[in-house]
PDB file of N, CA, C and O in Angstrom:
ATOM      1  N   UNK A   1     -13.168  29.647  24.827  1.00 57.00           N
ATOM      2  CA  UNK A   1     -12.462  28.681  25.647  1.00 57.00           C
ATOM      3  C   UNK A   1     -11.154  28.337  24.932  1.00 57.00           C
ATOM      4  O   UNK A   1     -11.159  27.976  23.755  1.00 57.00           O
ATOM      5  N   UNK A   2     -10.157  28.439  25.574  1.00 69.00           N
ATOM      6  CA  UNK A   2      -8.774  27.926  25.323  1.00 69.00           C
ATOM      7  C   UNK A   2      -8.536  26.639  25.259  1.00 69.00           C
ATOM      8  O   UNK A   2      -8.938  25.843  26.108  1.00 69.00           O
ATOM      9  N   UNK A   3      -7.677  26.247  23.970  1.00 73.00           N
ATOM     10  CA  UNK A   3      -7.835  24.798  23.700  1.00 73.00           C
ATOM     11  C   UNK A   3      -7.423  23.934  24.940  1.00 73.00           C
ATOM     12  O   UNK A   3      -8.003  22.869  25.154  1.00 73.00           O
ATOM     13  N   UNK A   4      -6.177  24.501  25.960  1.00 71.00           N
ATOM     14  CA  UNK A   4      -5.924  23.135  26.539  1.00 71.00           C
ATOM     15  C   UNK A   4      -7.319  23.152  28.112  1.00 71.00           C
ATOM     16  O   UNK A   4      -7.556  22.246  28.911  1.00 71.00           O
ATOM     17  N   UNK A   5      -7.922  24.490  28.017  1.00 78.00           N
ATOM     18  CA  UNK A   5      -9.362  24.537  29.067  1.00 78.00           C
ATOM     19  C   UNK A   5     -10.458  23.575  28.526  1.00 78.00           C
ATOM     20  O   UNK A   5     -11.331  23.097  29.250  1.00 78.00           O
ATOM     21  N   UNK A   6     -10.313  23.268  26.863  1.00 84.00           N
ATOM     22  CA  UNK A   6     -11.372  22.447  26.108  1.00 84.00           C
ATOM     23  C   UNK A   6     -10.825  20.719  26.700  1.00 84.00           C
ATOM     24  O   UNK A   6     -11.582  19.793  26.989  1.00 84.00           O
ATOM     25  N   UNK A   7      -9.638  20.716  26.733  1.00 85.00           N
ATOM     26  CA  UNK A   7      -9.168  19.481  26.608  1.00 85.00           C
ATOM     27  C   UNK A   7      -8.814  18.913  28.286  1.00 85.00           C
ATOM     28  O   UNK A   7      -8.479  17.819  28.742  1.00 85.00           O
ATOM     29  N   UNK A   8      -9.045  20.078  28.812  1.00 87.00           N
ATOM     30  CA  UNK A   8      -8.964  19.517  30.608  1.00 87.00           C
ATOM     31  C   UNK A   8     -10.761  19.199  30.707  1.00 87.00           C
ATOM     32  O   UNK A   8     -11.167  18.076  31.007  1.00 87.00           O
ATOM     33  N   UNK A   9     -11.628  20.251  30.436  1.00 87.00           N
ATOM     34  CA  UNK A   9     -13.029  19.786  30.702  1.00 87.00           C
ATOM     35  C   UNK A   9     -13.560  18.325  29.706  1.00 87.00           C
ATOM     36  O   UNK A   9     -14.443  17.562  30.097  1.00 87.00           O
ATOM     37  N   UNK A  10     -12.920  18.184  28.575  1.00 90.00           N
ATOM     38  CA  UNK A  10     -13.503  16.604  27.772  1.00 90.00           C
ATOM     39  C   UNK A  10     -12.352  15.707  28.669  1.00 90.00           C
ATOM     40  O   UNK A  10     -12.910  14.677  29.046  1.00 90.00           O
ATOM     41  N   UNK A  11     -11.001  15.754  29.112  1.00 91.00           N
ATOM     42  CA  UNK A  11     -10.496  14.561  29.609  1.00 91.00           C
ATOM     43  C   UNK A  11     -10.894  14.887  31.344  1.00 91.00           C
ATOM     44  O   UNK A  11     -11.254  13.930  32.030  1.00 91.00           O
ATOM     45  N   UNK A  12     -10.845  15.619  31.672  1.00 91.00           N
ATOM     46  CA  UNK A  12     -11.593  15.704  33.230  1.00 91.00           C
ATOM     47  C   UNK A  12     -10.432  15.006  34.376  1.00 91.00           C
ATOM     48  O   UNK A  12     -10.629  14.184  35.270  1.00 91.00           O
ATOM     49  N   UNK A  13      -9.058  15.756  33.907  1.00 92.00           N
ATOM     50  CA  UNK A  13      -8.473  14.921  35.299  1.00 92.00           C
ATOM     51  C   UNK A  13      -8.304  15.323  36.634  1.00 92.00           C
ATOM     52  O   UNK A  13      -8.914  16.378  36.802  1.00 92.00           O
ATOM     53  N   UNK A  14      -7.673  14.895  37.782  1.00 92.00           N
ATOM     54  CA  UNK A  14      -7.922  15.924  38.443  1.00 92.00           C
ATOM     55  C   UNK A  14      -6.828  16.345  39.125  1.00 92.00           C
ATOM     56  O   UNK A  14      -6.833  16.542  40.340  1.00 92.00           O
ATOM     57  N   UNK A  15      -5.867  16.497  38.395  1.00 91.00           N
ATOM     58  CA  UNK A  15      -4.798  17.418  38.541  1.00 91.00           C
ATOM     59  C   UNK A  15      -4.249  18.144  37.357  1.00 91.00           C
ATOM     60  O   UNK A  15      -3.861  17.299  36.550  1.00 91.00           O
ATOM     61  N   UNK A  16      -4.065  19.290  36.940  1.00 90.00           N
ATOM     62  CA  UNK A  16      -3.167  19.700  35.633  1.00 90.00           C
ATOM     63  C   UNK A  16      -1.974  20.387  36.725  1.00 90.00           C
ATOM     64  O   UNK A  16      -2.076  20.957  37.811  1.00 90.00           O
ATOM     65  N   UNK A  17      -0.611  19.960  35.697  1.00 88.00           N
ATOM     66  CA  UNK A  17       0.435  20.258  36.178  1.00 88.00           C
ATOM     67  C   UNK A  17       0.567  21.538  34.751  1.00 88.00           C
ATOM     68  O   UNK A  17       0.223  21.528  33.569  1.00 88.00           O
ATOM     69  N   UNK A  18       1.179  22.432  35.560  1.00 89.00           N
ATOM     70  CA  UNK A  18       1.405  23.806  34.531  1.00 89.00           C
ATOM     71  C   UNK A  18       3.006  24.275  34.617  1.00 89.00           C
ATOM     72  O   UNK A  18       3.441  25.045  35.473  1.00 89.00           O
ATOM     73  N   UNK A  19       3.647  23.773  33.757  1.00 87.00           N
ATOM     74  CA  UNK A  19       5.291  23.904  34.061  1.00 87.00           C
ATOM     75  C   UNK A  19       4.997  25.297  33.586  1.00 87.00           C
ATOM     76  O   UNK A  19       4.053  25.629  32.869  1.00 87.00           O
ATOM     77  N   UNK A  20       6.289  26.358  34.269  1.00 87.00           N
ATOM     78  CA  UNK A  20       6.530  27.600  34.086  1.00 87.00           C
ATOM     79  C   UNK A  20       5.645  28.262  34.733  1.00 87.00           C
ATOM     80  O   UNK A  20       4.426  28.129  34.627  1.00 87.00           O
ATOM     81  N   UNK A  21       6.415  29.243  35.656  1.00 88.00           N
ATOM     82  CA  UNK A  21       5.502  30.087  36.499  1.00 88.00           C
ATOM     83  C   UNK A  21       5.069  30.871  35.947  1.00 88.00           C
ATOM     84  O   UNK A  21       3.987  31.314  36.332  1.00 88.00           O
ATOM     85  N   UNK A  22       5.867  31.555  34.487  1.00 89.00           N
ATOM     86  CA  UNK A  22       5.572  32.706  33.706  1.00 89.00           C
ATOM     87  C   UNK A  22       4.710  32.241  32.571  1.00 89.00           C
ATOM     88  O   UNK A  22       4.426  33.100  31.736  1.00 89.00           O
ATOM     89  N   UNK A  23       4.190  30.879  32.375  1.00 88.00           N
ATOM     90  CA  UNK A  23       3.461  30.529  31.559  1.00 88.00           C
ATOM     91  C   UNK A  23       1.811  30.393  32.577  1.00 88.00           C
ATOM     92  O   UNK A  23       0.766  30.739  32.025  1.00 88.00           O
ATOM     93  N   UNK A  24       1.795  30.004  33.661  1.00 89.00           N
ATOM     94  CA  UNK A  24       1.016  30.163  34.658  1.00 89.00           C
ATOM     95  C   UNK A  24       0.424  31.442  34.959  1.00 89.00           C
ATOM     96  O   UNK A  24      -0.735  31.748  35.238  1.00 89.00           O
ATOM     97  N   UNK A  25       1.301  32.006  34.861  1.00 90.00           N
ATOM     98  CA  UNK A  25       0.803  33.333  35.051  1.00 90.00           C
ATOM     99  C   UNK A  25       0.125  34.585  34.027  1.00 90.00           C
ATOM    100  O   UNK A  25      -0.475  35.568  34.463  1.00 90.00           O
ATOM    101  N   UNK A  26       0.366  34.306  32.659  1.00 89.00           N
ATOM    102  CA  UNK A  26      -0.276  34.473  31.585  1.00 89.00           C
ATOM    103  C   UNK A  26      -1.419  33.793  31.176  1.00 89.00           C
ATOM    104  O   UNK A  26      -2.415  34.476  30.939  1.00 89.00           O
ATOM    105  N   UNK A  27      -1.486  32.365  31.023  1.00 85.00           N
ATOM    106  CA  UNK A  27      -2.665  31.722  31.245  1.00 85.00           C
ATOM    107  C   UNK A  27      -3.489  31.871  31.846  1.00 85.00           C
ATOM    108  O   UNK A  27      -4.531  31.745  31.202  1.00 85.00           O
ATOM    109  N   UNK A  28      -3.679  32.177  33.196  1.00 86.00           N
ATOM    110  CA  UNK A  28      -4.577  32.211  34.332  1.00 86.00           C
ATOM    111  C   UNK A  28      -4.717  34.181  34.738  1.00 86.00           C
ATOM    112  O   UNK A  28      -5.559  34.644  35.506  1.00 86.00           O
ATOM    113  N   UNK A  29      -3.635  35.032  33.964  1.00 88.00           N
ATOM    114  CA  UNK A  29      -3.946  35.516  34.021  1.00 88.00           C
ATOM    115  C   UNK A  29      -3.552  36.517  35.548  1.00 88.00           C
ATOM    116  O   UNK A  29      -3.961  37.619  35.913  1.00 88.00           O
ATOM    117  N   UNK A  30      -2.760  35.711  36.053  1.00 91.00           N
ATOM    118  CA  UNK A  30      -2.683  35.778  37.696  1.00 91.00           C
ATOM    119  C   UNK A  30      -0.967  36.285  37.649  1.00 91.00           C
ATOM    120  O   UNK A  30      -0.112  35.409  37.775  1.00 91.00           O
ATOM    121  N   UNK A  31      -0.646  37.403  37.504  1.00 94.00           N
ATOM    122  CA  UNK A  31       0.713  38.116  37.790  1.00 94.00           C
ATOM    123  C   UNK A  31       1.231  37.585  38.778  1.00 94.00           C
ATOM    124  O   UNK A  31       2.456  37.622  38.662  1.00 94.00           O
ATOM    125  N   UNK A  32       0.907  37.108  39.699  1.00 94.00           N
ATOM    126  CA  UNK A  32       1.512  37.375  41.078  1.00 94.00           C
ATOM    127  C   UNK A  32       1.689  35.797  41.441  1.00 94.00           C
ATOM    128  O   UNK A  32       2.234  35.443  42.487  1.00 94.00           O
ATOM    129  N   UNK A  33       1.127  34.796  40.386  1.00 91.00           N
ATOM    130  CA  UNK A  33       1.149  33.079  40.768  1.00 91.00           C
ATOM    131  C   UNK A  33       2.726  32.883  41.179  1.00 91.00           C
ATOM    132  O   UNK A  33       3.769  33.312  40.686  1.00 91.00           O
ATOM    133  N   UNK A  34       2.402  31.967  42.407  1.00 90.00           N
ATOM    134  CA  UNK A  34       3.804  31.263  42.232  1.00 90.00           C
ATOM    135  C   UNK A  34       3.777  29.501  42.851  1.00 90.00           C
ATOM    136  O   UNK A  34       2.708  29.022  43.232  1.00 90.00           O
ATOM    137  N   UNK A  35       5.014  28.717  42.877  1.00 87.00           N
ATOM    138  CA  UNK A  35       4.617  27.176  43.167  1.00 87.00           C
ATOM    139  C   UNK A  35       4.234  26.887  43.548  1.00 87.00           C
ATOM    140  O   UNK A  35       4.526  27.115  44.722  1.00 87.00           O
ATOM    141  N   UNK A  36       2.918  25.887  43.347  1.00 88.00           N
ATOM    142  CA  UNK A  36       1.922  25.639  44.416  1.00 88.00           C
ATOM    143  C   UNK A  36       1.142  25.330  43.655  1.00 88.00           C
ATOM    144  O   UNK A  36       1.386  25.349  42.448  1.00 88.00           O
ATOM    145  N   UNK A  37      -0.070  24.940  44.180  1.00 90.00           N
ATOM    146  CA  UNK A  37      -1.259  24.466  44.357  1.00 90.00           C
ATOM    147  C   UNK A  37      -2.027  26.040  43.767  1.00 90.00           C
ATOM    148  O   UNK A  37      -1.991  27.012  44.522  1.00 90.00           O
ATOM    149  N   UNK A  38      -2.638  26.145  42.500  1.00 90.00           N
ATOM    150  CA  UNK A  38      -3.443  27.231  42.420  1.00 90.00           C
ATOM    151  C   UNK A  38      -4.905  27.358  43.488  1.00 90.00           C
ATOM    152  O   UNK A  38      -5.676  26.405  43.604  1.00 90.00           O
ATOM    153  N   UNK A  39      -5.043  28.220  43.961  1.00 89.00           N
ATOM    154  CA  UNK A  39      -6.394  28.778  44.566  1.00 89.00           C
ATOM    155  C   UNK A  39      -7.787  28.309  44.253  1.00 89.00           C
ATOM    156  O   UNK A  39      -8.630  27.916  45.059  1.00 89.00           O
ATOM    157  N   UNK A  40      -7.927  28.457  42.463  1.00 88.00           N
ATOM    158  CA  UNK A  40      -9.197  28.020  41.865  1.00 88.00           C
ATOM    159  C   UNK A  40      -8.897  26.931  41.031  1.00 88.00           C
ATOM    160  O   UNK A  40      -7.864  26.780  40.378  1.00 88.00           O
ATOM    161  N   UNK A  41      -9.725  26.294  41.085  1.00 88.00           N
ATOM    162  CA  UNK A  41      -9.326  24.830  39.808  1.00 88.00           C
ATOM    163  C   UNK A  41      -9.926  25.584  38.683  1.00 88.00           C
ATOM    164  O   UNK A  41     -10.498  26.670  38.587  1.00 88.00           O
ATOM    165  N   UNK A  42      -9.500  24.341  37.612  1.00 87.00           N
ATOM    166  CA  UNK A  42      -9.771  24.732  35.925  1.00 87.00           C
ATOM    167  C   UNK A  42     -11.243  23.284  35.668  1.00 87.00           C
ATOM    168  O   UNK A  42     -11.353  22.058  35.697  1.00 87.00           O
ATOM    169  N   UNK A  43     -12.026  24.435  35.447  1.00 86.00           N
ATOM    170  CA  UNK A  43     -13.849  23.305  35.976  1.00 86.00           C
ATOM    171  C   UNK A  43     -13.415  22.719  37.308  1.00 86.00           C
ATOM    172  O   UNK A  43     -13.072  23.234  38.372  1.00 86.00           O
ATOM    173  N   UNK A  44     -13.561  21.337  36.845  1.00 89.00           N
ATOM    174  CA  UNK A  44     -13.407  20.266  38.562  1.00 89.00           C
ATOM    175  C   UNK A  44     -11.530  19.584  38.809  1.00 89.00           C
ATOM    176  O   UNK A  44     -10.917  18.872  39.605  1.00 89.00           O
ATOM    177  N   UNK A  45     -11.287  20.310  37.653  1.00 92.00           N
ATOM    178  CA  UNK A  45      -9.862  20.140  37.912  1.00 92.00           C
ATOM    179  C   UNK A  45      -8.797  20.737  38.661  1.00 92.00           C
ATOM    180  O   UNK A  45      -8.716  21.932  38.377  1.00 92.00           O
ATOM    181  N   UNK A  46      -7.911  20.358  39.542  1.00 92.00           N
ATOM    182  CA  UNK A  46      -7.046  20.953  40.289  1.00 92.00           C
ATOM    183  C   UNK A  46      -6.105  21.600  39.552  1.00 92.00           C
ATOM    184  O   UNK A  46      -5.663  20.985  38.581  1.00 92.00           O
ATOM    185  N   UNK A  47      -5.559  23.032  39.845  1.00 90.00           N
ATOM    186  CA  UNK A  47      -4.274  23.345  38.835  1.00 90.00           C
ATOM    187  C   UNK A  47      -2.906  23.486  39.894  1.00 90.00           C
ATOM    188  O   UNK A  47      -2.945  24.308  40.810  1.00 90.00           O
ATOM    189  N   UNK A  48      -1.604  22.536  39.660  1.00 89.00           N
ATOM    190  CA  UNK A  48      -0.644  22.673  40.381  1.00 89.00           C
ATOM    191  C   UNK A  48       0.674  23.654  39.746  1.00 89.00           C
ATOM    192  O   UNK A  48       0.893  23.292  38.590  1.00 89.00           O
ATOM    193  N   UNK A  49       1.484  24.639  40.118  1.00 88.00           N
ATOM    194  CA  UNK A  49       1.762  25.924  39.121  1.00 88.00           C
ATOM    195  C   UNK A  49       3.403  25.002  39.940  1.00 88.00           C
ATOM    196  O   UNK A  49       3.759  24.769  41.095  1.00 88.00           O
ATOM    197  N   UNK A  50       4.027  24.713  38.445  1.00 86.00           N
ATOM    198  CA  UNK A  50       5.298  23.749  38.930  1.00 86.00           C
ATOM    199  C   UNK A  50       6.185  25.375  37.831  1.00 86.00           C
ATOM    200  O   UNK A  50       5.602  25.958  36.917  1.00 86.00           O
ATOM    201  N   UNK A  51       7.664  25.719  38.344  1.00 83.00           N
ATOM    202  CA  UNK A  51       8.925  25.834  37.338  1.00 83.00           C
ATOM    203  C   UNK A  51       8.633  25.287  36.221  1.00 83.00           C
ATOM    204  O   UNK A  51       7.676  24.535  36.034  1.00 83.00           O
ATOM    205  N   UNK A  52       9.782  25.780  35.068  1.00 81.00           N
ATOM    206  CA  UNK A  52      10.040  25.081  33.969  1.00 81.00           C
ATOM    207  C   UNK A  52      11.086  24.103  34.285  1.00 81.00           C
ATOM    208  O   UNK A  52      12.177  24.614  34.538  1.00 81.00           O
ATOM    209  N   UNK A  53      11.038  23.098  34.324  1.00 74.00           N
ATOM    210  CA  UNK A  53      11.906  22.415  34.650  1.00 74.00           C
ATOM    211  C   UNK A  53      13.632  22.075  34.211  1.00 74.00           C
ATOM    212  O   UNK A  53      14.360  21.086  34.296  1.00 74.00           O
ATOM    213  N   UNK A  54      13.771  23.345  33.761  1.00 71.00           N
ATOM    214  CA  UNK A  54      15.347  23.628  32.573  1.00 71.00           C
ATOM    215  C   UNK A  54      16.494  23.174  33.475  1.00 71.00           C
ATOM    216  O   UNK A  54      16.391  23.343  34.690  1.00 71.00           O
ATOM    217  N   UNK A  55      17.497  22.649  32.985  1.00 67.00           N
ATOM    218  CA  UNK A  55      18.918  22.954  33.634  1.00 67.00           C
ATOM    219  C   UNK A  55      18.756  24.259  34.251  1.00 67.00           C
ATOM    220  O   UNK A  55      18.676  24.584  35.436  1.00 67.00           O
ATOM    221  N   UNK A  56      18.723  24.983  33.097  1.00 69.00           N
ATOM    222  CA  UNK A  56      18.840  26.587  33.166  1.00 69.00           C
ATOM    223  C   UNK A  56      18.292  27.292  34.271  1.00 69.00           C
ATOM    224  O   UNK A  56      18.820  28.261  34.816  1.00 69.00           O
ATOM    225  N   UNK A  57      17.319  26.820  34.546  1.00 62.00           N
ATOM    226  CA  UNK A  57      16.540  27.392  35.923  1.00 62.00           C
ATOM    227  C   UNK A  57      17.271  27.346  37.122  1.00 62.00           C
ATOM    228  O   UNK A  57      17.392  26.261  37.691  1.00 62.00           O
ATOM    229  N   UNK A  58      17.903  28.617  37.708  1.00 63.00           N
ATOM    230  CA  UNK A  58      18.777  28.233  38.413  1.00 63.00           C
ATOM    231  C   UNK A  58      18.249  27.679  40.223  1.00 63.00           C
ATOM    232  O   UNK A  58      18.827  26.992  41.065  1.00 63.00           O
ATOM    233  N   UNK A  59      16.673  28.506  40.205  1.00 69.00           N
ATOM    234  CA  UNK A  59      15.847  27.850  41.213  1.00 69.00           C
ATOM    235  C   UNK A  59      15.443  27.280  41.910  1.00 69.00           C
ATOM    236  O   UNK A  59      15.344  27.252  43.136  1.00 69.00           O
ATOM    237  N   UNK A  60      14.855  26.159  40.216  1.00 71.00           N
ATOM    238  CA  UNK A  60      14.598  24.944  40.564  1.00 71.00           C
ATOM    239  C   UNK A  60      15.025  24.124  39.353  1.00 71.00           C
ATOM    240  O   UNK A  60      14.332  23.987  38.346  1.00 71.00           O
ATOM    241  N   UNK A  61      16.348  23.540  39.564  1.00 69.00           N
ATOM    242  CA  UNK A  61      16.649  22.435  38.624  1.00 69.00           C
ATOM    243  C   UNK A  61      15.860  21.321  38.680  1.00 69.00           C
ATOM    244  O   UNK A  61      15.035  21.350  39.593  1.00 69.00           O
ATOM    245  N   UNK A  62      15.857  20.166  37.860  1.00 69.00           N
ATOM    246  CA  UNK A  62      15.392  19.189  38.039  1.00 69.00           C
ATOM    247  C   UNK A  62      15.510  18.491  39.348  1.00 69.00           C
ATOM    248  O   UNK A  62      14.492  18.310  40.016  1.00 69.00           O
ATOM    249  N   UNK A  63      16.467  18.156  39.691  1.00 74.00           N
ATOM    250  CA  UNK A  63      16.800  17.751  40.953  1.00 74.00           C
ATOM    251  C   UNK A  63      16.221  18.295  42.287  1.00 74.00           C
ATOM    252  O   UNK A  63      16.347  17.605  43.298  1.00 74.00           O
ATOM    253  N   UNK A  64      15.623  19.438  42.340  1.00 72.00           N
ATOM    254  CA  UNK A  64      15.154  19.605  43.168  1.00 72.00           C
ATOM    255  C   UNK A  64      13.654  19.806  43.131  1.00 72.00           C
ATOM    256  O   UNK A  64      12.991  19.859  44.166  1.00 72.00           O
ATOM    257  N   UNK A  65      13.013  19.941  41.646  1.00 69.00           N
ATOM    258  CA  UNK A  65      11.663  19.515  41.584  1.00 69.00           C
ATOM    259  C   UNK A  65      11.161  18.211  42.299  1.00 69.00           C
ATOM    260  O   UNK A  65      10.233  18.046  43.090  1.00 69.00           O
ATOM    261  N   UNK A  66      12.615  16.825  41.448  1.00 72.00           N
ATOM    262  CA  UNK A  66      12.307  15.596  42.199  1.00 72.00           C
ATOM    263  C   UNK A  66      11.895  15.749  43.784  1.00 72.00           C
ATOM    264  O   UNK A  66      10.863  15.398  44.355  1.00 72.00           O
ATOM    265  N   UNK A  67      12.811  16.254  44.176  1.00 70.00           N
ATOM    266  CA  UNK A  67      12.706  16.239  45.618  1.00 70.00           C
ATOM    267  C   UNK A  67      11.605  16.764  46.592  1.00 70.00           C
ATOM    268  O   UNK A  67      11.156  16.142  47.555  1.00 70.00           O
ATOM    269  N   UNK A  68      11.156  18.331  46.074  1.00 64.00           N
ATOM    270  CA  UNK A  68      10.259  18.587  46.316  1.00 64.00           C
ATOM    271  C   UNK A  68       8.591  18.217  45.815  1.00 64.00           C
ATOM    272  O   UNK A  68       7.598  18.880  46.116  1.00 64.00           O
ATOM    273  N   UNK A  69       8.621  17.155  45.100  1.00 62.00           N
ATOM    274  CA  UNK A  69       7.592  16.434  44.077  1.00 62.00           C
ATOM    275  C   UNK A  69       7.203  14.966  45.183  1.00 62.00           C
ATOM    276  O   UNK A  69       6.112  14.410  45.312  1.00 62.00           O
ATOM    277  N   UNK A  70       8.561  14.626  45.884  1.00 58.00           N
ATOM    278  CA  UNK A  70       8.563  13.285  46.693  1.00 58.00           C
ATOM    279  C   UNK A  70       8.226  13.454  48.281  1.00 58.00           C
ATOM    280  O   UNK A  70       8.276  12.530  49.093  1.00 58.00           O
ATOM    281  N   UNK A  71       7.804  15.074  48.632  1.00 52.00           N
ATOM    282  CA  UNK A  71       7.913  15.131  49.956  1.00 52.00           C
ATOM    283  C   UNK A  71       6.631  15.679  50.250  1.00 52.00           C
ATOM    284  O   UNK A  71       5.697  15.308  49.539  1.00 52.00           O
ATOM    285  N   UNK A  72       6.369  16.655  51.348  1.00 48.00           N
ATOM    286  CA  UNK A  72       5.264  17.532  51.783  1.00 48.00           C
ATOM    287  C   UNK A  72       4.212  18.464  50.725  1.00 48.00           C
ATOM    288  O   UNK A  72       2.986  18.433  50.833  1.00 48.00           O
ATOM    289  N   UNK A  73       4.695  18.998  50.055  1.00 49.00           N
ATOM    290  CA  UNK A  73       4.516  19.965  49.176  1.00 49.00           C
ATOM    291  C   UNK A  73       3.227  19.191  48.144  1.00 49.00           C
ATOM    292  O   UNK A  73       2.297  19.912  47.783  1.00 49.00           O
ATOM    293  N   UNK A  74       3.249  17.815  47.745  1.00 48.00           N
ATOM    294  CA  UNK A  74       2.803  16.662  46.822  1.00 48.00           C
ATOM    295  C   UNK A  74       1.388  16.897  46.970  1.00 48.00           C
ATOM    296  O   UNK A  74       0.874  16.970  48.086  1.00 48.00           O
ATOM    297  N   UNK A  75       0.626  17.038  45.723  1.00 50.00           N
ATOM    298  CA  UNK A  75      -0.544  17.196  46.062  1.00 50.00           C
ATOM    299  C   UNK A  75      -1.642  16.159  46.584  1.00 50.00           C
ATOM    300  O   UNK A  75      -1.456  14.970  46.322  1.00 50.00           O
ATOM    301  N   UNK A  76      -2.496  16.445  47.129  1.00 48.00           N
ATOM    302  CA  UNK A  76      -3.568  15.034  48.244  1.00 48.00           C
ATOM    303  C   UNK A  76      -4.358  15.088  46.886  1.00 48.00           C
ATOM    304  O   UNK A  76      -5.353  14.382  46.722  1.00 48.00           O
TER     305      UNK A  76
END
């Protein structure tokens, strides 16, 4: 078990936010992840697959994480 899989099943929340799609996608293992709401949770936890949130990202800057963080997309 991977330390932060040890530390989602002892704190038990029920959302993990996973900045970086390319870190998402190594973790989980899942090439093809992209923003969103992952498919399978991590135990009883939900996994939400967010950007890195960089200036640099020309994508998704901050500014438009906000935005899309405040609207439809927001997890229930």
């Amino acid at each position: 078990m991977t330390r932060p899989a040890a530390g989602v099943r002892r704190r038990r929340p029920a959302w993990l936010a996973v900045l970086g799609i390319t870190a998402c996608r190594v973790v989980f293992d899942a090439p093809h992840a992209v923003v969103g709401p992952r498919p399978l949770p991590l135990a009883a936890t939900r996994v939400w697959a967010l950007p890195n949130p960089s200036d640099l990202n020309a994508h998704h800057p901050p500014r438009r994480l906000a935005e899309e963080g405040s609207g439809g997309g927001r997890p229930q």
